[in-house]
Coordinates of C-alpha atoms and ligand atoms in Angstrom, one line a residue:
M110 CA -62.4 -115.6 3.5
K111 CA -61.8 -116.3 7.2
I112 CA -59.5 -113.9 8.9
L113 CA -58.2 -114.0 12.4
F114 CA -57.1 -110.5 13.3
L115 CA -54.9 -109.9 16.4
S116 CA -54.1 -106.6 18.0
S117 CA -53.1 -105.3 21.4
E118 CA -55.5 -102.4 21.1
I119 CA -58.8 -101.9 19.3
A120 CA -61.0 -98.8 19.4
P121 CA -63.3 -98.0 21.1
F122 CA -62.4 -100.6 23.7
A123 CA -58.8 -99.6 24.5
K124 CA -56.6 -97.1 22.6
T125 CA -53.3 -95.4 22.9
G126 CA -52.9 -94.4 19.3
G127 CA -53.7 -95.0 15.7
L128 CA -53.2 -98.8 15.9
A129 CA -56.4 -99.0 17.8
D130 CA -58.3 -97.0 15.2
V131 CA -57.0 -99.2 12.4
S132 CA -57.6 -102.4 14.3
S133 CA -61.3 -101.4 14.6
S134 CA -61.9 -99.9 11.1
L135 CA -60.0 -102.5 8.9
P136 CA -61.9 -105.5 10.3
K137 CA -65.1 -103.6 9.9
A138 CA -64.3 -102.7 6.3
L139 CA -63.4 -106.4 5.6
A140 CA -66.6 -107.5 7.1
E141 CA -68.5 -105.0 4.9
K142 CA -67.0 -106.7 1.9
G143 CA -68.5 -110.0 3.1
E144 CA -65.4 -111.6 4.8
T145 CA -65.6 -113.3 8.1
V146 CA -63.4 -111.6 10.7
K147 CA -62.7 -112.5 14.3
A148 CA -60.7 -109.9 16.1
V149 CA -59.0 -110.7 19.4
M150 CA -57.4 -108.4 22.0
P151 CA -56.6 -108.6 25.7
L152 CA -59.3 -107.7 28.2
Y153 CA -57.6 -104.9 30.1
S154 CA -59.2 -104.0 33.3
S155 CA -59.7 -100.4 32.0
I156 CA -62.2 -101.7 29.4
D157 CA -65.8 -100.8 30.2
R158 CA -67.6 -104.1 29.7
D159 CA -71.1 -102.8 30.3
K160 CA -70.7 -99.9 27.9
H161 CA -69.5 -102.2 25.1
K162 CA -71.8 -105.1 26.0
I163 CA -68.8 -107.4 26.4
E164 CA -70.2 -110.7 27.7
P165 CA -68.5 -113.8 29.2
F166 CA -68.1 -116.3 26.4
M167 CA -65.8 -119.1 27.5
E168 CA -65.3 -119.6 31.2
S169 CA -62.1 -121.5 31.1
A170 CA -59.6 -122.1 28.4
C171 CA -56.0 -123.3 28.5
V172 CA -52.9 -122.6 26.5
H173 CA -49.5 -124.1 26.8
M174 CA -46.7 -121.7 27.5
G175 CA -43.4 -123.5 27.7
N176 CA -43.7 -126.0 30.5
C177 CA -46.7 -124.4 32.1
E178 CA -50.4 -124.2 31.3
E179 CA -52.1 -120.9 31.6
W180 CA -55.8 -120.9 32.3
Y181 CA -57.9 -117.9 31.2
S182 CA -61.3 -116.9 30.2
V183 CA -62.7 -115.4 27.0
H184 CA -65.3 -112.6 26.6
K185 CA -67.0 -111.4 23.5
T186 CA -69.0 -108.7 21.8
E187 CA -70.1 -108.0 18.3
A188 CA -70.2 -104.8 16.3
D189 CA -70.4 -103.8 12.7
G190 CA -70.4 -107.4 11.5
V191 CA -67.2 -108.3 13.4
E192 CA -66.8 -110.6 16.3
F193 CA -64.5 -109.2 19.0
Y194 CA -63.0 -111.6 21.5
F195 CA -61.2 -110.6 24.7
I196 CA -58.7 -112.7 26.5
E197 CA -59.1 -112.2 30.3
F198 CA -56.1 -113.1 32.4
S199 CA -55.8 -111.1 35.5
K200 CA -52.2 -111.9 36.1
Y201 CA -51.3 -109.9 33.0
F202 CA -54.1 -107.6 32.2
N203 CA -55.6 -106.5 35.5
R204 CA -53.4 -103.4 35.6
P205 CA -53.9 -99.7 35.3
G206 CA -52.0 -99.3 32.0
I207 CA -51.9 -101.1 28.7
Y208 CA -48.1 -101.2 28.2
H209 CA -46.8 -99.1 31.1
T210 CA -47.4 -96.9 34.0
P211 CA -45.8 -93.4 34.5
A212 CA -43.0 -95.3 36.1
G213 CA -42.1 -97.1 32.9
E214 CA -42.8 -100.2 30.8
Y215 CA -44.1 -103.3 32.6
P216 CA -41.1 -105.6 33.0
D217 CA -43.1 -108.6 31.9
N218 CA -44.4 -107.2 28.6
A219 CA -42.7 -110.0 26.7
Y220 CA -44.5 -112.6 28.8
R221 CA -47.8 -110.7 28.6
F222 CA -48.0 -110.4 24.8
A223 CA -46.4 -113.8 24.0
F224 CA -49.2 -115.3 26.2
F225 CA -51.9 -113.1 24.5
T226 CA -50.7 -114.1 21.1
R227 CA -50.8 -117.8 21.8
A228 CA -54.1 -117.6 23.7
A229 CA -55.6 -115.8 20.7
L230 CA -54.5 -118.6 18.4
Q231 CA -55.7 -121.2 20.8
L232 CA -59.1 -119.5 20.9
S233 CA -59.3 -119.9 17.2
R234 CA -58.7 -123.6 17.6
D235 CA -61.2 -123.9 20.4
L236 CA -63.8 -122.2 18.2
N237 CA -62.9 -124.6 15.4
F238 CA -62.3 -121.5 13.3
I239 CA -59.6 -122.5 10.8
P240 CA -58.5 -119.1 9.4
D241 CA -57.3 -118.6 5.9
I242 CA -55.3 -115.7 7.2
V243 CA -53.8 -114.7 10.5
H244 CA -53.2 -111.0 10.5
A245 CA -51.0 -109.7 13.3
N246 CA -50.1 -106.1 14.1
D247 CA -46.8 -104.7 15.5
W248 CA -44.4 -106.4 18.0
Q249 CA -47.1 -107.3 20.5
T250 CA -48.6 -109.9 18.2
A251 CA -45.6 -110.4 15.9
L252 CA -45.1 -114.0 17.2
A253 CA -48.3 -115.1 15.5
P254 CA -46.7 -115.5 12.1
Y255 CA -43.9 -117.4 13.7
Y256 CA -46.3 -119.9 15.4
V257 CA -48.4 -120.2 12.2
R258 CA -45.2 -121.2 10.4
F259 CA -43.3 -123.3 12.9
D260 CA -45.7 -124.5 15.6
D261 CA -47.8 -127.5 14.5
A262 CA -50.5 -126.6 17.0
F263 CA -51.2 -123.3 15.2
S264 CA -50.5 -123.9 11.5
F265 CA -54.2 -124.2 10.7
D266 CA -53.8 -126.3 7.7
G267 CA -51.3 -123.9 6.1
A268 CA -53.0 -120.6 6.9
G269 CA -51.3 -117.5 5.4
S270 CA -49.9 -114.9 7.7
V271 CA -49.6 -111.1 7.4
L272 CA -47.7 -108.9 9.8
T273 CA -48.4 -105.2 9.7
I274 CA -45.8 -102.7 10.9
H275 CA -47.5 -99.7 12.3
N276 CA -44.4 -98.3 13.9
I277 CA -40.9 -99.7 13.5
G278 CA -39.8 -97.6 16.4
Y279 CA -41.2 -100.2 18.8
Q280 CA -39.9 -103.7 18.2
G281 CA -40.4 -105.6 21.4
K282 CA -36.7 -106.2 22.4
F283 CA -36.3 -108.5 25.4
G284 CA -33.9 -110.8 27.1
A285 CA -33.7 -114.4 25.9
D286 CA -35.2 -115.6 29.2
V287 CA -38.7 -115.5 27.7
M288 CA -37.8 -117.9 24.9
E289 CA -39.1 -121.0 26.7
Y290 CA -42.3 -119.5 27.9
A291 CA -42.9 -118.0 24.4
A292 CA -42.2 -121.3 22.8
I293 CA -39.5 -119.9 20.6
K294 CA -37.3 -122.7 19.5
P295 CA -33.5 -122.5 20.2
E296 CA -32.8 -123.0 16.5
H297 CA -34.6 -119.7 15.7
F298 CA -32.5 -117.7 18.1
Y299 CA -30.0 -116.6 15.5
H300 CA -29.6 -113.5 13.4
E301 CA -32.0 -114.5 10.6
Y302 CA -34.9 -114.8 13.1
F303 CA -35.2 -113.5 16.6
E304 CA -31.6 -112.8 17.7
D305 CA -30.7 -109.1 17.9
F306 CA -27.5 -108.1 19.5
G307 CA -27.7 -111.0 21.8
G308 CA -31.3 -110.4 22.8
L309 CA -34.6 -111.3 21.5
N310 CA -36.5 -109.1 19.0
F311 CA -40.2 -110.1 18.6
L312 CA -40.8 -107.9 15.6
K313 CA -37.7 -109.2 13.8
G314 CA -38.7 -112.9 14.2
G315 CA -42.2 -112.1 13.1
L316 CA -41.0 -110.3 10.0
A317 CA -38.8 -113.1 9.1
S318 CA -41.7 -115.6 9.5
A319 CA -44.6 -113.8 8.0
G320 CA -46.0 -114.7 4.6
K321 CA -46.5 -111.0 3.8
I322 CA -45.4 -107.9 5.5
T323 CA -47.3 -104.7 5.2
T324 CA -46.8 -101.3 6.5
V325 CA -49.2 -98.4 6.6
S326 CA -48.1 -96.1 3.7
P327 CA -46.1 -96.6 0.5
T328 CA -43.5 -94.0 1.4
Y329 CA -42.9 -95.6 4.8
A330 CA -42.5 -98.9 3.1
R331 CA -39.6 -97.4 1.2
E332 CA -38.2 -95.5 4.2
I333 CA -37.9 -98.6 6.4
Q334 CA -35.7 -100.3 3.8
G335 CA -33.0 -97.7 4.5
P336 CA -30.7 -97.4 7.5
I337 CA -32.4 -94.3 9.0
G338 CA -36.0 -95.4 8.7
G339 CA -35.4 -99.1 9.4
S340 CA -34.3 -98.8 13.0
G341 CA -31.9 -101.7 12.6
L342 CA -34.2 -103.9 10.5
H343 CA -33.6 -102.3 7.1
L344 CA -31.5 -105.2 5.8
L345 CA -34.1 -107.8 6.7
L346 CA -36.8 -105.6 5.1
E347 CA -34.8 -105.0 2.0
Y348 CA -34.3 -108.7 1.7
R349 CA -38.0 -109.2 2.0
R350 CA -38.9 -106.3 -0.3
Y351 CA -41.0 -108.4 -2.7
D352 CA -43.2 -109.4 0.2
L353 CA -43.4 -105.9 1.7
H354 CA -46.3 -103.8 0.7
G355 CA -47.2 -100.2 1.8
I356 CA -51.0 -99.9 2.1
L357 CA -52.2 -96.6 3.2
N358 CA -54.5 -96.7 6.2
G359 CA -58.1 -95.5 5.7
I360 CA -60.1 -93.7 8.3
D361 CA -63.5 -94.5 9.8
T362 CA -65.8 -92.0 8.2
D363 CA -68.6 -92.9 10.6
V364 CA -66.5 -91.7 13.5
W365 CA -64.4 -89.0 11.9
N366 CA -66.8 -87.1 9.8
P367 CA -67.8 -83.4 10.4
A368 CA -71.3 -84.1 9.0
K369 CA -72.0 -86.7 11.7
D370 CA -69.6 -85.9 14.6
T371 CA -71.5 -85.8 17.9
Y372 CA -68.7 -84.1 19.7
I373 CA -68.9 -80.8 17.8
P374 CA -71.5 -78.0 18.3
K375 CA -72.7 -77.9 14.7
N376 CA -72.2 -80.4 11.9
Y377 CA -70.9 -79.3 8.6
S378 CA -69.8 -80.5 5.2
A379 CA -68.0 -79.1 2.2
E380 CA -71.3 -77.4 1.1
T381 CA -71.8 -75.9 4.6
I382 CA -68.2 -75.2 5.5
D383 CA -69.1 -71.8 6.9
D384 CA -70.6 -73.7 9.9
K385 CA -67.1 -74.8 10.8
I386 CA -66.8 -71.5 12.7
H387 CA -69.1 -72.8 15.4
S388 CA -66.5 -75.4 16.3
K389 CA -63.8 -72.8 16.3
R390 CA -65.7 -70.6 18.7
E391 CA -66.3 -73.5 21.0
L392 CA -62.7 -74.5 20.9
Q393 CA -61.6 -70.9 21.7
K394 CA -64.0 -71.0 24.7
R395 CA -62.8 -74.3 26.0
F396 CA -59.2 -73.2 25.9
H397 CA -59.9 -69.7 27.2
L398 CA -58.6 -68.1 24.0
E399 CA -59.8 -64.7 22.8
E400 CA -63.0 -65.3 20.8
K401 CA -62.1 -63.9 17.5
D402 CA -63.3 -65.5 14.2
N403 CA -60.5 -64.2 12.1
T404 CA -57.4 -65.2 14.0
A405 CA -55.5 -68.2 12.5
L406 CA -55.9 -71.1 15.0
F407 CA -53.4 -74.0 15.0
G408 CA -53.9 -77.3 16.7
F409 CA -51.9 -80.3 17.7
V410 CA -53.2 -83.6 19.0
G411 CA -51.1 -86.6 19.7
R412 CA -48.7 -88.7 21.8
F413 CA -45.9 -86.7 23.3
A414 CA -43.2 -89.0 21.9
A415 CA -40.0 -88.1 20.2
Q416 CA -41.4 -89.4 16.9
K417 CA -44.0 -86.6 16.8
G418 CA -41.6 -83.8 16.5
L419 CA -42.6 -81.9 19.6
D420 CA -39.0 -80.8 19.9
L421 CA -39.6 -78.8 16.7
L422 CA -42.9 -77.6 17.9
G423 CA -41.6 -76.6 21.3
G424 CA -38.7 -74.8 19.7
A425 CA -40.9 -72.9 17.2
I426 CA -44.0 -72.1 19.2
E427 CA -42.6 -69.2 21.3
D428 CA -41.3 -67.4 18.2
V429 CA -44.5 -68.1 16.3
L430 CA -46.5 -66.6 19.1
R431 CA -44.2 -63.7 19.4
D432 CA -44.1 -62.9 15.7
M433 CA -47.4 -63.9 14.3
E434 CA -51.1 -63.2 14.9
V435 CA -52.1 -66.7 15.8
Q436 CA -53.6 -68.9 18.5
F437 CA -52.4 -72.4 19.5
V438 CA -54.0 -75.4 21.2
V439 CA -52.2 -78.6 22.1
V440 CA -53.8 -81.8 23.3
G441 CA -51.6 -84.8 24.3
S442 CA -49.7 -86.6 26.9
G443 CA -46.6 -88.8 27.2
D444 CA -43.1 -87.6 27.9
S445 CA -43.1 -85.7 31.2
E446 CA -40.7 -82.9 30.2
M447 CA -42.9 -82.2 27.2
E448 CA -46.0 -82.3 29.4
R449 CA -44.5 -79.6 31.6
H450 CA -43.4 -77.5 28.6
F451 CA -46.8 -77.6 26.8
G452 CA -48.7 -77.6 30.1
S453 CA -47.6 -74.1 30.9
L454 CA -48.6 -72.6 27.5
S455 CA -51.7 -70.8 28.7
E456 CA -49.8 -69.3 31.7
N457 CA -47.2 -67.9 29.4
H458 CA -49.6 -66.9 26.6
P459 CA -52.9 -66.1 28.2
W460 CA -55.8 -65.8 25.7
R461 CA -53.5 -66.9 22.8
A462 CA -52.5 -70.5 23.6
G463 CA -53.8 -73.3 25.7
S464 CA -53.3 -77.0 26.3
Y465 CA -54.9 -80.1 27.7
I466 CA -52.4 -82.6 29.1
G467 CA -54.2 -86.0 29.0
Y468 CA -56.3 -88.1 26.7
S469 CA -59.6 -86.7 25.5
E470 CA -61.5 -88.1 22.6
E471 CA -63.9 -85.2 22.7
L472 CA -61.2 -82.6 22.5
A473 CA -59.4 -84.4 19.8
H474 CA -62.6 -84.2 17.7
L475 CA -63.1 -80.5 18.6
V476 CA -59.6 -79.6 17.6
E477 CA -59.9 -81.4 14.3
A478 CA -63.1 -79.4 13.6
G479 CA -62.3 -76.1 15.2
A480 CA -58.7 -75.4 14.2
D481 CA -57.8 -73.7 10.9
F482 CA -54.5 -75.6 10.7
F483 CA -53.3 -78.9 12.2
V484 CA -49.6 -79.3 12.8
M485 CA -47.7 -82.6 12.5
P486 CA -43.9 -81.9 12.5
S487 CA -43.1 -85.7 12.8
H488 CA -39.6 -86.9 12.6
Y489 CA -41.1 -90.0 11.1
E490 CA -44.8 -91.0 10.6
P491 CA -45.7 -94.5 9.3
C492 CA -49.1 -93.2 8.2
G493 CA -50.6 -90.7 10.6
L494 CA -54.4 -90.5 10.9
N495 CA -54.7 -87.0 12.2
Q496 CA -53.8 -85.3 9.0
M497 CA -56.4 -87.4 7.2
Y498 CA -59.0 -86.5 9.9
S499 CA -57.9 -82.8 9.4
L500 CA -58.4 -83.0 5.6
N501 CA -61.8 -84.4 6.1
Y502 CA -62.7 -81.6 8.5
G503 CA -61.5 -78.8 6.3
T504 CA -58.6 -78.1 8.7
I505 CA -55.4 -77.6 6.7
P506 CA -52.4 -79.8 7.7
V507 CA -48.9 -78.4 8.2
V508 CA -46.7 -81.4 8.0
R509 CA -43.2 -82.7 7.6
N510 CA -42.8 -84.4 4.3
T511 CA -42.3 -88.0 5.6
G512 CA -44.1 -91.4 5.6
G513 CA -47.8 -91.2 5.3
L514 CA -47.8 -87.5 5.6
A515 CA -45.9 -87.3 2.3
D516 CA -48.5 -89.6 0.7
T517 CA -51.6 -87.9 1.9
V518 CA -50.9 -84.2 1.8
V519 CA -50.4 -82.2 -1.4
N520 CA -48.2 -79.2 -1.0
Y521 CA -49.8 -75.7 -1.5
N522 CA -49.1 -74.0 -4.8
E523 CA -49.2 -70.3 -4.4
T524 CA -49.7 -69.6 -8.1
D525 CA -53.2 -71.2 -8.3
G526 CA -54.2 -72.1 -4.8
S527 CA -54.0 -75.9 -5.5
G528 CA -52.9 -78.4 -2.9
T529 CA -54.3 -79.5 0.4
G530 CA -51.6 -78.5 3.0
F531 CA -48.2 -77.0 3.8
K532 CA -45.2 -79.3 3.8
F533 CA -41.5 -78.9 4.8
N534 CA -38.6 -81.3 4.5
N535 CA -35.9 -80.5 7.1
I536 CA -36.0 -81.7 10.7
D537 CA -35.4 -78.2 11.9
T538 CA -37.2 -75.7 14.1
R539 CA -36.6 -72.9 11.6
A540 CA -38.2 -75.0 8.8
L541 CA -41.3 -75.4 10.9
Y542 CA -41.4 -71.8 11.9
D543 CA -41.2 -70.7 8.2
T544 CA -43.9 -73.1 7.1
I545 CA -46.2 -72.0 9.8
G546 CA -45.4 -68.4 8.6
W547 CA -46.3 -69.4 5.1
A548 CA -49.6 -70.8 6.3
V549 CA -50.4 -67.7 8.3
S550 CA -49.6 -65.3 5.5
T551 CA -51.8 -67.4 3.2
Y552 CA -54.6 -67.2 5.8
Y553 CA -54.5 -63.5 5.9
D554 CA -53.5 -62.5 2.4
R555 CA -55.1 -65.2 0.2
P556 CA -58.3 -66.4 2.0
D557 CA -59.7 -67.6 -1.3
H558 CA -56.8 -70.1 -1.6
I559 CA -57.4 -71.2 2.0
K560 CA -61.0 -72.0 1.1
K561 CA -60.0 -73.8 -2.1
M562 CA -57.6 -76.0 -0.1
Q563 CA -60.1 -76.7 2.5
I564 CA -62.6 -77.9 -0.1
A565 CA -60.0 -79.9 -1.9
G566 CA -59.1 -81.6 1.3
M567 CA -62.7 -82.4 2.2
E568 CA -63.2 -83.9 -1.3
Q569 CA -60.4 -86.5 -0.8
D570 CA -61.6 -90.0 -0.2
F571 CA -59.7 -91.6 2.7
S572 CA -62.3 -94.2 3.5
W573 CA -61.2 -97.8 4.0
D574 CA -62.9 -99.2 0.9
R575 CA -59.8 -99.0 -1.4
S576 CA -57.3 -100.1 1.2
A577 CA -59.4 -103.0 2.4
E578 CA -59.5 -104.2 -1.1
E579 CA -55.7 -104.1 -1.2
Y580 CA -55.4 -106.2 1.9
L581 CA -57.8 -108.7 0.4
R582 CA -55.7 -108.9 -2.7
L583 CA -52.7 -109.8 -0.5
Y584 CA -54.7 -112.3 1.5
R585 CA -55.8 -114.0 -1.7
M586 CA -52.1 -114.3 -2.8
L587 CA -51.5 -116.3 0.4
S588 CA -54.5 -118.5 0.7
Ligands
ADP821 P1 -50.0 -92.7 16.5 O1 -50.6 -94.0 16.2 O2 -48.5 -92.7 16.1 O3 -50.2 -92.1 17.8 P2 -51.9 -91.6 14.5 O4 -51.9 -90.2 13.9 O5 -51.9 -92.7 13.6 O6 -50.6 -91.6 15.4 O7 -53.1 -91.8 15.5 C1 -53.2 -91.1 16.7 C2 -54.6 -91.3 17.2 O8 -54.7 -91.2 18.6 C3 -55.6 -90.3 16.6 O9 -56.9 -90.9 16.6 C4 -55.6 -89.2 17.7 O10 -56.7 -88.4 17.7 C5 -55.4 -90.0 19.0 N1 -54.8 -89.4 20.1 C6 -53.5 -89.3 20.4 N2 -53.3 -88.6 21.5 C7 -54.5 -88.2 22.0 C8 -55.0 -87.5 23.1 N3 -54.2 -87.0 24.0 N4 -56.3 -87.3 23.2 C9 -57.2 -87.8 22.3 N5 -56.8 -88.5 21.2 C10 -55.5 -88.7 21.0
GLC822 C1 -48.6 -96.0 14.4 C2 -48.0 -94.8 13.7 C3 -49.0 -94.0 12.9 C4 -50.0 -94.8 12.2 C5 -50.7 -95.8 13.2 C6 -51.7 -96.7 12.6 O1 -48.7 -95.8 15.8 O2 -47.1 -94.0 14.5 O3 -48.3 -93.2 12.0 O4 -51.0 -94.0 11.6 O5 -49.7 -96.6 13.8 O6 -51.2 -97.5 11.6

């Protein structure tokens, strides 16, 4: 099968979150199954071309955007059986950020990603690559299914289209001024397609056009069909429910694997789990925490966005540090108020808590390996990768029971020590405090249960094999 895969971020080239991880590991898993995948993303100026051996491929290519022609170039690299193409267009992608700067979103994001999406489809034509499936991801490439369905230039002899929702909190809502440039026909500017309270909604039009819609966990697929989870799109999603599939993300077990991880001081597996302590000691050193093997250490890594429940964590952490014998490390960046709040953790709690405000792949790996517990108090979580990484590293997740967290973590059962993590339901500081307390008391009072949960987590299989098969099944239904 021939698959054209479009994404605004692909790891390791450029990443702001889990979308990049999935956009690298799903194509790779499909290629391993013998499918032909061409993945396309923008060539942001932050991408290290030498490091990733990204070479010039097509010096000048042209795509029609409304009444104008945009001329750009294409670059390419290959890895793990996948061809990765990069659209270079300095007007839009020669900037410090991917979507924004600290001052806010780029005001021309609608233009940038409409261009990227059309340029990616144009590339497929220029390569004479007639895909069976065009697979788009999130609002940035959500116009692809629309073009495949309604634009003769990009219908590829009736290719099927799939649109994956990684996060319905971001829909790409813009003014109608971009319509002409984005080649959205006036007859599709009404409520069944792009129109949304008088403006234009990229994701909405994409969802209305796509052959199949997927999202990244079965529970989230149900949640987005309700008024709370659907962020205004629940009626459309309910209407399309027979074409909406929740497929749990996998994880790249070459990259996130304690037995192979190159960022940690000593590799370990379920059989050698006692060696996990070396990562804990290193983590304590790096964050200037007291170096004690037997203190429960909690970690958080992630975007400082409202979705991630940092209001709950911020509200609970002071009480937790006051009342319990624990250590805390936080790695992340985003919302500036949260950056200030968590940035002062070590000042307020020397030797017991520390933070790194910024993006660090290395620290993310070290926290996954070195912490005893990983906290994810998300308000909503389409899938979440960190809890799966944690389970793989024998680090017990403490999560709110939502979306993919609900699907991947099995709650602890005190009577027999079964389960893989600690779960709570309410979006409430007290619920998080109590659940951390439950984890802490288990850590000190029932270490045999902790060990049992760690091993149970490590034995789970979150590799892409099964999920990639599910995507293939969908693709076959469309082609
Ligand atoms: P989301 O996509 O909503 O951000 P996921 O759990 O799916 O959430 O994926 C987050 C990914 O981004 C993980 O690989 C995580 O380690 C990484 N990540 C997020 N923030 C940081 C950071 N500050 N430093 C390093 N990695 C980070
Ligand atoms: C999103 C979601 C996250 C998911 C990721 C990859 O950004 O917030 O839950 O794991 O996409 O699908």
